[in-house]
Amino acid sequence: MVFESLVSDLLNRYIGDYVENLDKSQLKIGIWGGDEFDVPFKVKAGQIGKLTLKIPWKNLYGDAVVATLDGLYLLVVPGATIKYDAAKEERYQQEAKQRELQRIEEALQSATRRASQTGDLLFGLESVVYKEQLNDKPQEDKKDTFMEKLATQVIKNLQVKISSIHLRYEDDLSDPQRPLSMGVTLSELSLQTTDENWKLCILNEAAKIIYKLGRLDSLCAYWNVNSPMYYRSSWQDISELLVTLLLCLVFKPIFASAKMCINPNAEAELKSPKMKLQLEVQNIGIEMTKPQYLSMVELLESIDLMAKSAPYRKFRPDVPVSKNAKVWWRYTFNSIMEVHIRRLSHMWSWSKIQQHRESLKVYKAAYKSKLLSQNKPGPDTEKQIQDLEKTLDVFNITLARQQAQMEVIRSGQKLAGKKAGGQKQGGGFFSGWFGRKAKKEEQEEGKEPETSGLDQLMTAEEKEKLYTAIGYSGSSHNLALPKQYVGAIITFQLLRTSVTIREQCDVPEILNIQMVNLSTRISQRPGAQAFRVEAALEHWYVTGLKQRGAVPSLIASVGDSSSSLLTVVFELNPEESSGDQLLKIHSQPVEIIYDAVTVNSMVDFFKTGKGVDLEVLTSATLSKLEEIKEKTAAGLSHIIETRKVLDLKIDLKPSYLIVPKSGFYSSESDLLIVDFGSFQVSLVCL
């Protein structure tokens, strides 16, 4: 059957690079080995205990598809401990380059699409190129698509259970005197089908509403200082240790539940949301000691050093420094010469410039040929493009692509299809199954783009059975939803959160922060392109270091107990206001008491005893902050230019600060009281 081959192909496509001994016929998983992460870490060893995929081939559209993963253990170490592999590094760099090119293409198309919808103008090469393509793709009213129906059926039939997960990182490079280990463990994560009373049940084909129950049991995080290292042991010993290790927890066990209700016909009935999701987390407890904090700082410094030394990894000798000084001096010399001197001198040589210009011309011509090709480009063209993309950087590839697209448009010819990284743009996860023709061409043939590819994969009988099972009809009518209709509701509730800081595990806490009943509600009205976010925090308490037989209160809610401490509401295209955006902030009074011993202890806690130099991480953080700043400024400018109306309402009740003369608050203390006063704003910003 067609779906059996699809499942096998998907497993091999997405986990084949990571898994050894993958039997396509039995779909059994053996040993995990390798990594594809954009971080200076490597997977030393790993194991999947048991992966079971139960697919009812005889009744695929009625019975449940059950996926079970029991036991996943990974041991990660710093990348410097793994021997350099030139072929793997080259492959990783090329894949990262293709992902960046794909991201740029999608960002340009998305920006142009938004500008065309709002009536704004985009100036530049990319606007001409992508607006030309968008002109052939008019916006359609929302309708029940084949992919939506198929996704709903998959969710209806899917049951997942994941248990016994342990991901561990070991590092004895940051500080050989104090090796550290950290990791995450998970007891169980499940997604099951239920009835309307949230009781587990067998799948009911006649049910119109889908109920799914998710559970998260005992999710923990740990951080051990002066920890034994196991990555040099045999895998058999490692796997046994990962099951039985004693851990010093940073995140205490987290238990959560999720209730999801899906009504596939809600948009036709308009009586209930199409999707309702309720998330509830019982308690999140975070605890940190001074050794753990110092170890975290050292790890950040180590990551910073690994990022700095990454360009020189290929030259790094695999021998100890002791008794090998000559080898390490040669490593230093080669690193400086190859990375900083010879590379730059070669880059700016006339022969290199000439070669670069010729490569750009050839790439632009090949890409132009690819754009004009009505069928799939020939293998020679594809190979030429791939070879040139290995040597050209992202900037020059993007520039050459846009120049090629511009030349095609100026010549009056039509683009055969938007390509990015050798793949069709916008195909998504199922593009390899169902997307084999251009959308416009398929529409001219009277076939829906999402289903035309099925003709090559399934017989007419199988396709009709699939349509009937998922409730899809090729003549599904367009839906014009009322503006007041709420299509999706997501609620989140965190009952209690605590953050504890102490010097050692067995000594009194320096600081304890508790937040009670944090809730969030997100609702969407698709007919008005509107959404609403409501967040509330009921109570907030902070206590300090125990002294004189009492634990001092530093921050406490002192307002009306019937009202939340803090409430924030934001809505886009609000119903209750004539503005385009609504923002409401309301807070109750807070009592703040200064305690000298607690403040001094916190200052000592965060002292590292040495200077911390995080040049690379700091530079990356500042760069990201600058990017956020530019986007925020651009967003504000856009709001001003398009005359968006913001309805702003702020009501902050008067909080106050108490400073005892002795540094410790008691009923007999002399006090300095600072009243911050109330703050109220109610205005409409144009």
XYZ file of N, CA and C in Angstrom, residues 304-503:
600
model
N 32.115 30.380 24.933
C 32.687 31.532 24.249
C 34.043 31.177 23.635
N 34.871 30.460 24.398
C 36.181 30.052 23.886
C 36.041 29.050 22.744
N 35.071 28.130 22.850
C 34.863 27.160 21.769
C 34.421 27.853 20.486
N 33.583 28.886 20.645
C 33.151 29.640 19.461
C 34.332 30.377 18.828
N 35.228 30.904 19.674
C 36.412 31.591 19.144
C 37.355 30.621 18.423
N 37.499 29.427 18.974
C 38.469 28.471 18.417
C 37.900 27.619 17.291
N 36.598 27.747 16.996
C 35.977 26.917 15.958
C 36.679 27.006 14.600
N 37.104 28.216 14.140
C 37.769 28.279 12.816
C 39.094 27.533 12.759
N 39.673 27.194 13.929
C 40.999 26.568 13.953
C 40.941 25.078 14.263
N 39.725 24.518 14.354
C 39.599 23.114 14.752
C 40.309 22.171 13.790
N 40.313 22.482 12.519
C 40.924 21.582 11.543
C 42.433 21.448 11.740
N 43.052 22.453 12.387
C 44.499 22.409 12.595
C 44.888 21.876 13.969
N 43.887 21.666 14.846
C 44.179 21.317 16.236
C 44.760 19.908 16.332
N 45.922 19.754 16.991
C 46.533 18.412 17.130
C 45.785 17.571 18.148
N 45.812 16.270 17.935
C 45.121 15.340 18.831
C 46.119 14.700 19.794
N 46.952 15.544 20.401
C 47.957 15.079 21.366
C 47.976 16.047 22.538
N 48.375 15.612 23.721
C 48.439 16.526 24.869
C 49.518 17.570 24.690
N 49.374 18.706 25.380
C 50.347 19.791 25.283
C 51.686 19.363 25.875
N 51.625 18.630 26.965
C 52.853 18.183 27.621
C 53.673 17.293 26.688
N 54.959 17.633 26.539
C 55.925 16.892 25.717
C 55.631 16.991 24.222
N 54.730 17.884 23.841
C 54.429 18.085 22.416
C 54.374 19.571 22.091
N 55.274 20.332 22.697
C 55.261 21.780 22.513
C 55.445 22.170 21.046
N 56.329 21.463 20.337
C 56.586 21.797 18.937
C 55.323 21.650 18.085
N 54.573 20.595 18.338
C 53.333 20.356 17.577
C 52.323 21.463 17.838
N 52.209 21.875 19.085
C 51.241 22.916 19.426
C 51.675 24.289 18.934
N 52.964 24.564 18.890
C 53.430 25.829 18.296
C 53.145 25.846 16.789
N 53.301 24.676 16.147
C 52.981 24.599 14.716
C 51.483 24.829 14.495
N 50.659 24.305 15.414
C 49.207 24.534 15.354
C 48.888 26.033 15.456
N 49.540 26.720 16.371
C 49.322 28.161 16.517
C 49.723 28.906 15.252
N 50.879 28.545 14.707
C 51.372 29.220 13.503
C 50.430 28.986 12.321
N 50.049 27.725 12.115
C 49.171 27.409 10.979
C 47.802 28.074 11.114
N 47.272 28.140 12.320
C 45.965 28.754 12.529
C 45.973 30.223 12.137
N 46.989 30.951 12.594
C 47.071 32.381 12.280
C 47.321 32.598 10.797
N 48.234 31.823 10.231
C 48.587 32.011 8.822
C 47.416 31.666 7.892
N 46.766 30.518 8.133
C 45.727 30.066 7.208
C 44.428 30.851 7.346
N 44.059 31.208 8.572
C 42.760 31.846 8.798
C 42.827 33.358 8.633
N 43.920 33.974 9.077
C 43.958 35.436 9.131
C 44.870 36.090 8.089
N 45.833 35.374 7.561
C 46.801 36.020 6.654
C 46.656 35.497 5.232
N 46.881 34.211 5.029
C 46.840 33.677 3.665
C 45.450 33.772 3.056
N 44.417 33.532 3.858
C 43.045 33.599 3.328
C 42.711 34.991 2.832
N 43.087 36.018 3.618
C 42.783 37.390 3.216
C 43.603 37.822 2.008
N 44.890 37.462 2.005
C 45.722 37.842 0.857
C 45.254 37.144 -0.412
N 44.819 35.880 -0.276
C 44.302 35.158 -1.434
C 42.976 35.742 -1.899
N 42.143 36.162 -0.941
C 40.833 36.709 -1.284
C 40.943 37.966 -2.127
N 41.926 38.822 -1.825
C 42.057 40.098 -2.514
C 43.065 40.068 -3.657
N 43.503 38.882 -4.041
C 44.384 38.784 -5.210
C 43.562 38.959 -6.482
N 44.207 39.442 -7.537
C 43.487 39.701 -8.782
C 42.925 38.412 -9.380
N 43.680 37.335 -9.304
C 43.212 36.065 -9.867
C 41.961 35.576 -9.147
N 41.926 35.744 -7.813
C 40.755 35.329 -7.055
C 39.540 36.190 -7.387
N 39.739 37.501 -7.525
C 38.639 38.395 -7.890
C 38.089 38.026 -9.262
N 38.994 37.753 -10.187
C 38.575 37.377 -11.537
C 37.799 36.062 -11.516
N 38.288 35.097 -10.749
C 37.608 33.810 -10.640
C 36.231 33.966 -9.993
N 36.145 34.842 -8.981
C 34.874 35.072 -8.303
C 33.850 35.696 -9.252
N 34.287 36.674 -10.041
C 33.382 37.313 -10.984
C 32.891 36.312 -12.031
N 33.776 35.443 -12.481
C 33.392 34.454 -13.474
C 32.395 33.449 -12.882
N 32.612 33.064 -11.621
C 31.686 32.133 -10.963
C 30.300 32.748 -10.823
N 30.244 34.037 -10.496
C 28.954 34.712 -10.370
C 28.219 34.750 -11.708
N 28.947 35.044 -12.793
C 28.316 35.090 -14.115
C 27.763 33.726 -14.505
N 28.558 32.686 -14.273
C 28.113 31.331 -14.620
C 26.911 30.927 -13.769
N 26.947 31.255 -12.462
C 25.835 30.892 -11.570
C 24.557 31.623 -11.983
N 24.675 32.914 -12.303
C 23.494 33.675 -12.703
C 22.884 33.103 -13.982
N 23.742 32.727 -14.923
C 23.239 32.157 -16.175
C 22.555 30.812 -15.934
N 23.160 29.993 -15.078
C 22.566 28.682 -14.791
C 21.244 28.834 -14.049
N 21.188 29.759 -13.103
C 19.959 29.956 -12.340
C 18.864 30.546 -13.228
N 19.251 31.413 -14.156
C 18.294 31.982 -15.107
C 17.717 30.887 -15.995
N 18.578 29.963 -16.410
C 18.112 28.831 -17.208
C 17.147 27.969 -16.413
N 17.424 27.829 -15.138
C 16.546 27.045 -14.264
C 15.182 27.707 -14.113
N 15.164 29.041 -13.997
C 13.904 29.765 -13.858
C 13.044 29.658 -15.111
N 13.684 29.621 -16.277
C 12.947 29.591 -17.543
C 12.546 28.188 -17.958
N 13.111 27.184 -17.308
C 12.827 25.807 -17.678
C 11.414 25.440 -17.245
N 10.586 25.045 -18.204
C 9.204 24.675 -17.896
C 9.137 23.325 -17.194
N 10.092 22.460 -17.495
C 10.175 21.177 -16.819
C 11.333 21.219 -15.829
N 11.620 20.108 -15.212
C 12.724 20.052 -14.269
C 14.031 20.303 -14.998
N 14.897 21.196 -14.466
C 16.173 21.473 -15.132
C 16.997 20.204 -15.289
N 17.839 20.205 -16.332
C 18.664 19.044 -16.597
C 19.653 18.778 -15.477
N 20.156 17.551 -15.384
C 21.098 17.208 -14.314
C 22.379 18.030 -14.375
N 22.811 18.400 -15.594
C 24.028 19.207 -15.711
C 23.828 20.582 -15.096
N 22.666 21.192 -15.338
C 22.378 22.512 -14.762
C 22.293 22.443 -13.250
N 21.591 21.431 -12.747
C 21.467 21.274 -11.300
C 22.834 21.072 -10.657
N 23.663 20.234 -11.265
C 24.988 19.965 -10.700
C 25.853 21.212 -10.736
N 25.736 21.996 -11.815
C 26.516 23.228 -11.919
C 26.120 24.216 -10.828
N 24.817 24.334 -10.582
C 24.333 25.234 -9.527
C 24.814 24.768 -8.156
N 24.701 23.470 -7.897
C 25.122 22.942 -6.603
C 26.622 23.124 -6.370
N 27.428 22.885 -7.402
C 28.881 23.050 -7.253
C 29.255 24.497 -6.980
N 28.608 25.431 -7.679
C 28.920 26.848 -7.471
C 28.439 27.333 -6.107
N 27.321 26.783 -5.620
C 26.826 27.187 -4.294
C 27.741 26.712 -3.173
N 28.625 25.762 -3.453
C 29.584 25.324 -2.439
C 30.689 26.354 -2.229
N 30.987 27.130 -3.264
C 32.088 28.091 -3.160
C 31.608 29.521 -2.918
N 30.416 29.871 -3.408
C 29.893 31.224 -3.221
C 29.235 31.349 -1.852
N 29.282 32.561 -1.287
C 28.643 32.774 0.010
C 27.171 33.146 -0.180
N 26.451 33.240 0.954
C 25.009 33.468 0.909
C 24.672 34.800 0.249
N 25.428 35.847 0.573
C 25.147 37.166 0.010
C 25.232 37.151 -1.510
N 26.305 36.587 -2.060
C 26.481 36.591 -3.512
C 25.488 35.674 -4.211
N 25.137 34.557 -3.581
C 24.120 33.675 -4.171
C 22.781 34.397 -4.257
N 22.384 35.064 -3.159
C 21.120 35.795 -3.141
C 21.115 36.902 -4.178
N 22.216 37.650 -4.265
C 22.309 38.743 -5.241
C 22.195 38.212 -6.663
N 22.915 37.113 -6.967
C 22.872 36.549 -8.318
C 21.475 36.024 -8.651
N 20.799 35.415 -7.691
C 19.442 34.919 -7.929
C 18.484 36.051 -8.257
N 18.559 37.124 -7.504
C 17.643 38.235 -7.743
C 17.948 38.928 -9.069
N 19.215 39.011 -9.417
C 19.567 39.593 -10.723
C 19.018 38.730 -11.860
N 19.131 37.405 -11.707
C 18.595 36.502 -12.731
C 17.083 36.643 -12.844
N 16.398 36.722 -11.709
C 14.940 36.883 -11.721
C 14.548 38.205 -12.371
N 15.295 39.247 -12.085
C 14.995 40.561 -12.650
C 15.169 40.571 -14.167
N 16.227 39.927 -14.622
C 16.468 39.881 -16.069
C 15.365 39.112 -16.789
N 14.866 38.050 -16.170
C 13.780 37.276 -16.777
C 12.519 38.131 -16.887
N 12.201 38.875 -15.827
C 10.993 39.698 -15.823
C 11.109 40.840 -16.825
N 12.279 41.478 -16.881
C 12.465 42.586 -17.821
C 12.376 42.134 -19.268
N 12.710 40.870 -19.505
C 12.632 40.360 -20.872
C 11.203 40.021 -21.280
N 10.258 40.131 -20.319
C 8.858 39.857 -20.616
C 8.472 38.402 -20.491
N 9.380 37.575 -20.018
C 9.094 36.156 -19.872
C 8.563 35.875 -18.470
N 7.880 34.758 -18.347
C 7.301 34.357 -17.075
C 8.234 33.370 -16.383
N 8.309 33.504 -15.053
C 9.086 32.550 -14.278
C 8.377 31.210 -14.283
N 9.136 30.136 -14.535
C 8.527 28.810 -14.577
C 8.069 28.367 -13.204
N 8.729 28.783 -12.144
C 8.367 28.387 -10.781
C 9.400 28.899 -9.830
N 8.960 29.407 -8.681
C 9.897 29.977 -7.715
C 10.666 28.868 -7.048
N 11.977 28.918 -7.155
C 12.809 27.875 -6.567
C 13.649 28.462 -5.460
N 13.979 27.627 -4.515
C 14.870 28.034 -3.437
C 15.615 26.818 -2.952
N 16.939 26.868 -3.137
C 17.740 25.754 -2.664
C 17.420 24.456 -3.368
N 17.006 24.568 -4.683
C 16.708 23.369 -5.433
C 15.363 22.763 -5.138
N 14.509 23.470 -4.383
C 13.200 22.941 -4.036
C 12.143 23.964 -4.336
N 10.957 23.472 -4.520
C 9.835 24.353 -4.793
C 9.470 25.123 -3.560
N 9.290 26.435 -3.715
C 8.985 27.288 -2.553
C 7.587 27.039 -2.051
N 7.478 26.976 -0.687
C 6.153 26.918 -0.068
C 5.512 25.559 -0.102
N 6.296 24.489 -0.480
C 5.703 23.174 -0.532
C 5.363 22.618 0.819
N 6.167 22.984 1.833
C 5.902 22.518 3.181
C 6.258 21.051 3.349
N 5.758 20.457 4.440
C 6.122 19.104 4.817
C 5.651 18.081 3.791
N 4.473 18.293 3.191
C 3.899 17.312 2.287
C 4.206 17.607 0.818
N 5.095 18.595 0.576
C 5.326 18.986 -0.815
C 5.906 17.844 -1.628
N 6.712 16.989 -0.991
C 7.289 15.870 -1.709
C 6.251 14.836 -2.104
N 5.079 14.836 -1.453
C 4.036 13.871 -1.781
C 3.059 14.400 -2.809
N 2.604 15.642 -2.576
C 1.444 16.123 -3.326
C 1.753 17.287 -4.258
N 2.937 17.883 -4.205
C 3.162 19.093 -4.980
C 4.092 18.883 -6.137
N 3.609 18.419 -7.280
C 4.475 18.127 -8.408
C 4.256 19.041 -9.595
N 3.238 19.896 -9.533
C 2.980 20.816 -10.630
C 2.804 22.208 -10.094
N 3.006 23.184 -10.956
C 2.778 24.569 -10.551
C 1.304 24.774 -10.257
N 1.033 25.624 -9.267
C -0.345 25.814 -8.800
C -1.243 26.331 -9.916
N -0.746 27.307 -10.664
C -1.588 27.908 -11.700
C -1.919 26.886 -12.777
N -0.913 26.060 -13.134
C -1.130 25.059 -14.164
C -2.179 24.053 -13.727
N -2.111 23.658 -12.442
C -3.072 22.687 -11.947
C -4.481 23.253 -11.922
N -4.589 24.540 -11.573
C -5.911 25.156 -11.540
C -6.511 25.227 -12.938
N -5.631 25.444 -13.937
C -6.125 25.500 -15.306
C -6.638 24.135 -15.747
N -6.032 23.061 -15.152
C -6.471 21.728 -15.519
C -7.688 21.294 -14.720
N -8.162 22.166 -13.775
C -9.339 21.844 -12.989
C -9.071 20.954 -11.803
N -7.805 20.850 -11.393
C -7.453 20.018 -10.255
C -6.984 20.903 -9.130
N -7.295 20.504 -7.906
C -6.829 21.266 -6.752
C -5.346 20.987 -6.551
N -4.499 22.029 -6.310
C -3.060 21.851 -6.216
C -2.658 20.840 -5.164
N -3.387 20.768 -4.046
C -2.962 19.917 -2.951
C -3.225 18.448 -3.224
N -4.114 18.137 -4.198
C -4.522 16.747 -4.400
C -4.079 16.181 -5.740
N -3.579 17.033 -6.650
C -3.266 16.527 -7.984
C -2.155 15.490 -7.949
N -1.197 15.629 -7.016
C -0.107 14.676 -6.931
C -0.550 13.300 -6.488
N -1.733 13.180 -5.904
C -2.228 11.881 -5.466
C -2.477 10.946 -6.638
N -2.728 11.512 -7.815
C -2.999 10.678 -8.982
C -1.830 9.744 -9.280
N -0.608 10.216 -8.958
C 0.573 9.414 -9.246
C 0.873 8.423 -8.123
N 0.246 8.608 -6.950
C 0.543 7.770 -5.789
C -0.555 6.759 -5.476
N -1.798 7.076 -5.837
C -2.923 6.241 -5.437
C -3.833 5.975 -6.630
N -4.514 4.838 -6.570
C -5.524 4.547 -7.579
C -6.763 5.379 -7.291
N -7.662 5.459 -8.268
C -8.898 6.230 -8.078
C -9.719 5.666 -6.923
N -9.684 4.332 -6.769
C -10.432 3.695 -5.677
C -9.861 4.087 -4.314
N -8.524 4.042 -4.202
C -7.883 4.409 -2.936
C -8.099 5.881 -2.611
N -8.046 6.703 -3.643
C -8.219 8.135 -3.421
C -9.638 8.448 -2.966
N -10.620 7.797 -3.541
C -12.007 8.014 -3.140
C -12.229 7.558 -1.697
N -11.595 6.467 -1.321
C -11.716 5.971 0.048
C -11.088 6.960 1.028
N -9.951 7.541 0.642
C -9.295 8.527 1.492
C -10.173 9.762 1.659
N -10.751 10.258 0.559
C -11.622 11.437 0.625
C -12.814 11.190 1.552
N -13.409 10.010 1.424
C -14.575 9.688 2.261
C -14.188 9.612 3.733
N -13.020 9.030 4.007
C -12.593 8.840 5.394
C -12.331 10.158 6.100
N -11.760 11.116 5.386
C -11.416 12.380 6.044
C -12.488 13.441 5.847
N -13.573 13.108 5.136
C -14.669 14.061 4.964
C -14.347 15.188 4.024
N -13.564 14.891 2.970
C -13.156 15.945 2.035
C -13.928 15.830 0.727
N -14.263 16.987 0.190
C -14.898 17.040 -1.122
C -14.182 18.090 -1.948
N -13.879 17.756 -3.206
C -13.177 18.713 -4.063
C -13.951 19.985 -4.290
N -15.242 19.974 -3.999
C -16.081 21.157 -4.192
C -16.374 21.875 -2.887
N -15.469 21.712 -1.877
C -15.687 22.381 -0.592
C -15.886 23.868 -0.809
N -16.921 24.428 -0.187
C -17.277 25.821 -0.443
C -16.413 26.759 0.382
N -16.230 27.958 -0.122
C -15.478 28.982 0.599
C -16.274 29.459 1.804
N -15.559 29.824 2.854
C -16.198 30.256 4.089
C -15.887 31.720 4.347
N -16.917 32.546 4.484
C -16.758 33.941 4.891
C -17.212 34.023 6.342
N -16.273 34.026 7.271
C -16.596 33.942 8.692
C -17.018 35.290 9.236
N -18.009 35.332 10.139
C -18.395 36.593 10.790
C -17.233 37.131 11.627
N -17.171 38.443 11.763
C -16.069 39.065 12.496
C -16.089 38.715 13.976
N -17.257 38.461 14.526
C -17.339 38.170 15.959
C -17.093 36.697 16.287
N -16.971 35.839 15.292
C -16.788 34.409 15.541
C -15.373 34.135 16.053
N -15.282 33.440 17.183
C -14.000 33.059 17.785
C -13.647 31.654 17.309
N -12.583 31.550 16.540
C -12.232 30.267 15.932
C -11.311 29.407 16.768
N -10.504 30.012 17.634
C -9.545 29.240 18.431
C -9.365 29.900 19.790
N -9.272 29.062 20.818
C -9.048 29.546 22.183
C -7.960 28.687 22.822
N -6.950 29.340 23.360
C -5.874 28.654 24.073
C -5.776 29.256 25.468
N -5.854 28.411 26.487
C -5.714 28.888 27.865
C -4.540 28.168 28.520
N -3.805 28.919 29.328
C -2.647 28.372 30.035
C -2.720 28.806 31.488
N -2.505 27.861 32.402
C -2.530 28.176 33.826
C -1.356 27.507 34.524
N -0.556 28.330 35.201
C 0.557 27.862 36.018
C 0.191 28.147 37.470
N -0.099 27.081 38.219
C -0.643 27.263 39.559
C 0.366 27.876 40.529
N 1.607 27.445 40.460
C 2.601 27.984 41.390
C 4.001 27.890 40.785
N 4.776 28.953 40.984
C 6.168 28.981 40.549
C 7.031 29.459 41.709
N 8.149 28.784 41.921
C 9.061 29.201 42.987
C 10.494 29.185 42.479
N 11.254 30.202 42.869
C 12.673 30.302 42.548
C 13.422 30.461 43.863
N 14.343 29.535 44.147
C 15.069 29.538 45.414
C 16.562 29.644 45.154
N 17.229 30.528 45.893
C 18.677 30.713 45.795
C 19.276 30.478 47.172
N 20.299 29.626 47.221
C 20.957 29.330 48.487
C 22.443 29.042 48.226
N 23.265 29.148 49.268
C 24.705 28.916 49.131
C 25.002 27.449 48.838
